[in-house]
Amino acid sequence: MPGTVTEPTQDKAEASDAAPSAKGKAAGKASGKDAKPSSAVARLAKMGLRRSVDLVLHLPMRYEDETTLMPIAEAIRRSGLGQPAQVEGEVISNEVTFRPRRQLVVKIADDSGELTLRFLNFYGSQTKQMEEGVRLRVRGEVRGGFFGAEMVHPTVRPVVPDEPLPDRLTPVYPATAGISQAYLRKAISGALARTPLPETLPAAVLQGPLAKLKLRPLAECLRLLHTPPPQESEAALADRSHPAWQRIKFDELLAQQISLRRAHEARREKNAPSMPRREDGLLTRFLQALPFRLTGAQQRVVEEIAADMTAQHPMHRLLQGDVGSGKTIVAALAACQAIDAGYQAAIMAPTEILAEQHYRKLSAWLEPLGVPVVWLAGSLKAREKREAVARVESGEARLAIGTHALIQDTVRFARLGLSVVDEQHRFGVAQRLALRGKAGSAEPAQPVQPGPDTVPHQLMMSATPIPRTLAMTYYADLDVSVIDELPPGRTPIVTRLVNDERRDEVIDRIHHAAAEGRQVYWVCPLIEESEALQLQTAVETYETLVAALPDLRVGLVHGRLPPAEKASVMDDFSANRLQVLVATTVIEVGVDVPNASLMVIEHAERFGLAQLHQLRGRVGRGTAESVCLLMYQAPLSPTARERLATMRETTDGFEIARRDLDIRGPGEFLGARQSGEAMLRFADLNTDAWLVEYAQEAAQMMLTRFPEAVETHLSRWLGGREHYLKA
Ligand code: ADP
Ligand code: MG
């Protein structure tokens, strides 16, 4: 078979050229607006509309009802209801006026009354088209304007005598600039006429697990959605609850489930080094040297990971655990297992502060046990970097820790066996995959050398729990381990909301905490529009606090600080040489100073829930009672109020993620970087999550019993785009 295993077979009938039958000539001329047909075809291709079936699956975003005409007087009577109306009338005047700005004003009339049409942007050809005496069919919203009832920028065309009104709702398609609706409609209706759309769901599936859904035939649904008869419920078509939409959404989710399962199988067919745990090695010595015992939850996930790493196919596991649950040590133990088996391990973190903290902690743990650890970050001097890279390439360094500098092309591992990605939600999909692709690409330096098809095991870590519906869709190809227990001796964090105006009281509290030997974080507001402004605010806050707290030592850390300075400030804070640390969000993830017990977040209303939870997680790491003060500036927007209330009510990361999902919806929850092209076009996980389970069941049955139907279905829905869903 040519190409890779997952390449979909092309269905001949569905794969034909996407251009309208006459290569767009007729449509291009008719509307007079489209550029050359070939460029229209190129634009279609850019929208992902290459094959006929792509056009057939390009569904309307809304509909316009052009099936009825209204007398002008009635349209005027109904103005203000926000409903478009369609009228016909003869042009009685046509003039270009220049006040208050250049515009074309056309008046039309029928037996019942007169209506003004106003065009602020217009072509000379339009003026011609609407000459006095011409009969026009006009569609738009009537508004009460300064000079009486008018339509601004209505859709206008000359009435063709004896032409009947359309008997179907007119579809309006998503389009990019340069593609007119007329062209798209023509292309799509051509495609609909010539593309056979055989049922891809076997009868046994439709009548078996899917019987309850009573799915209608796809071809019928597509026809209905492209050209709905006017008696269909416009509301159900518009909000996509119509049974025809349900069928489309189901088929889309099915394609996604099938492709996720196949990605899972493809991974299991790949090789990874088997790294069984050794009882007499580094791992054991490390555990013995550890000053605390693992929690039950940590022990459990360590076992799960150890079992994965013993297998000969790559681990693809997400380790989920709330902030402070102790994920780092689990990563370190996995690294020990890889090193014991003669491989290298890499740990990548999203920020330099976090990566450096991992480096310090892990090298302090492991170097005394004889493990060479190397540090790799963008800020290293060229020579230091060359040296670090050389140690990674030679295989001398057994553990590499760093930022995304680790995945740069210049870095080649001698024999990478395990890659760990901390705070994985902060990285893009491509970056995670890049680290996975780094297994032993250099000359063999040691006897243990992964083969050419070997990929390292991958462990991703995140404090952001994934809601169930997302886990079932985007993350279906991921095994998940959960640390659901915090290390002993933690006291819960008390969260208070404080109006900005009570800043003095906040400063008193800082004093108080410091007097008791505790330390304080002060997080400066997030200013999304301007990094410079954010920096300036941080500097000002720092100066204010220095002045207000003359007896305390206050430090400042932000993203623009040279790495060495950043590291030295963090060092001073870790060692309690600074009592107060003013910071921008650079401390958002992973920073671990157990003696810090007071967290002040300024303008908390500007942060997202996940971010607030991460920030708050910087305290409550020791035995002292910790407090988080969320300072806000009134008035609060309803969503900001909801977010802050959530923070006050719970410290449970899972509950916070659930509410976050409620407030924002899954698309935003995932963030553009996570979802990328994998976002579903039609199914919406807010409203259609219930369909996912059916899709899973159908996918399972089709994969085991109907491999040919699987191919046709995937080819129809994904064409060559299957890889988008593999992240
Ligand atoms: P996170 O899961 O947020 O990455 P860390 O790995 O930074 O959490 O751990 C938080 C703190 O808890 C660290 O100081 C770590 O040393 C400590 N810790 C981890 N596991 C245990 C344990 N079993 N007992 C006591 N302290 C622990
Ligand atoms: Mg961490």
mmCIF file of N, CA and C in Angstrom, residues 94 114 231 255 266 330 368 374 396 407 427 466-468 471 487 492 522 524 571 576 585 703 705:
data_model
loop_
_atom_site.group_PDB
_atom_site.id
_atom_site.type_symbol
_atom_site.label_atom_id
_atom_site.label_comp_id
_atom_site.label_asym_id
_atom_site.label_seq_id
_atom_site.Cartn_x
_atom_site.Cartn_y
_atom_site.Cartn_z
ATOM 1 N N ASN A 94 -33.014 58.556 -8.172
ATOM 2 C CA ASN A 94 -31.683 57.958 -8.011
ATOM 3 C C ASN A 94 -30.693 59.104 -7.991
ATOM 4 N N GLU A 114 -43.601 54.062 -0.560
ATOM 5 C CA GLU A 114 -42.245 54.353 -1.042
ATOM 6 C C GLU A 114 -41.207 53.956 -0.005
ATOM 7 N N GLN A 231 -41.197 25.378 4.582
ATOM 8 C CA GLN A 231 -41.977 24.942 5.740
ATOM 9 C C GLN A 231 -41.101 24.366 6.854
ATOM 10 N N ALA A 255 -16.275 10.411 12.508
ATOM 11 C CA ALA A 255 -14.981 10.471 11.819
ATOM 12 C C ALA A 255 -13.880 10.805 12.819
ATOM 13 N N ALA A 266 -2.014 3.182 15.768
ATOM 14 C CA ALA A 266 -0.758 3.431 15.058
ATOM 15 C C ALA A 266 0.378 3.608 16.064
ATOM 16 N N VAL A 330 7.410 12.538 40.597
ATOM 17 C CA VAL A 330 6.977 11.431 39.744
ATOM 18 C C VAL A 330 7.769 11.459 38.433
ATOM 19 N N PRO A 368 24.299 14.041 43.198
ATOM 20 C CA PRO A 368 25.003 13.289 44.253
ATOM 21 C C PRO A 368 24.942 11.775 44.024
ATOM 22 N N VAL A 374 22.090 18.116 32.536
ATOM 23 C CA VAL A 374 22.484 19.271 31.742
ATOM 24 C C VAL A 374 21.315 20.243 31.639
ATOM 25 N N GLU A 396 26.670 11.694 27.209
ATOM 26 C CA GLU A 396 27.263 11.822 28.534
ATOM 27 C C GLU A 396 26.227 12.337 29.532
ATOM 28 N N ILE A 407 14.073 21.474 22.083
ATOM 29 C CA ILE A 407 13.545 20.859 20.866
ATOM 30 C C ILE A 407 14.064 21.530 19.611
ATOM 31 N N PHE A 427 2.120 24.374 26.097
ATOM 32 C CA PHE A 427 2.848 24.191 24.850
ATOM 33 C C PHE A 427 1.880 23.927 23.715
ATOM 34 N N ILE A 466 -8.791 17.854 32.699
ATOM 35 C CA ILE A 466 -9.538 17.886 31.447
ATOM 36 C C ILE A 466 -10.953 17.412 31.699
ATOM 37 N N PRO A 467 -11.933 18.241 31.403
ATOM 38 C CA PRO A 467 -13.318 17.797 31.567
ATOM 39 C C PRO A 467 -13.590 16.564 30.697
ATOM 40 N N ARG A 468 -14.571 15.778 31.147
ATOM 41 C CA ARG A 468 -14.810 14.493 30.542
ATOM 42 C C ARG A 468 -15.085 14.553 29.033
ATOM 43 N N ALA A 471 -11.918 14.998 27.264
ATOM 44 C CA ALA A 471 -11.089 13.804 27.344
ATOM 45 C C ALA A 471 -11.588 12.767 26.345
ATOM 46 N N PRO A 487 0.177 16.021 49.276
ATOM 47 C CA PRO A 487 1.078 15.534 50.322
ATOM 48 C C PRO A 487 0.545 15.949 51.693
ATOM 49 N N PRO A 492 -5.397 24.152 54.199
ATOM 50 C CA PRO A 492 -6.124 24.725 53.069
ATOM 51 C C PRO A 492 -5.896 26.231 52.953
ATOM 52 N N TRP A 522 3.333 39.129 45.493
ATOM 53 C CA TRP A 522 2.410 40.167 45.035
ATOM 54 C C TRP A 522 2.417 40.108 43.508
ATOM 55 N N CYS A 524 1.311 41.293 39.894
ATOM 56 C CA CYS A 524 0.853 42.516 39.241
ATOM 57 C C CYS A 524 -0.147 42.205 38.144
ATOM 58 N N ASP A 571 16.390 32.976 43.708
ATOM 59 C CA ASP A 571 17.255 32.387 44.737
ATOM 60 C C ASP A 571 17.084 33.072 46.087
ATOM 61 N N ASN A 576 14.690 32.984 51.584
ATOM 62 C CA ASN A 576 14.114 33.924 52.550
ATOM 63 C C ASN A 576 14.989 35.168 52.778
ATOM 64 N N THR A 585 3.208 37.712 35.720
ATOM 65 C CA THR A 585 2.730 36.334 35.691
ATOM 66 C C THR A 585 3.837 35.326 35.393
ATOM 67 N N LEU A 703 -14.811 -0.277 13.267
ATOM 68 C CA LEU A 703 -13.399 -0.648 13.147
ATOM 69 C C LEU A 703 -13.227 -2.161 13.223
ATOM 70 N N ARG A 705 -15.718 -4.489 12.598
ATOM 71 C CA ARG A 705 -16.504 -5.305 11.673
ATOM 72 C C ARG A 705 -16.630 -4.748 10.268
#
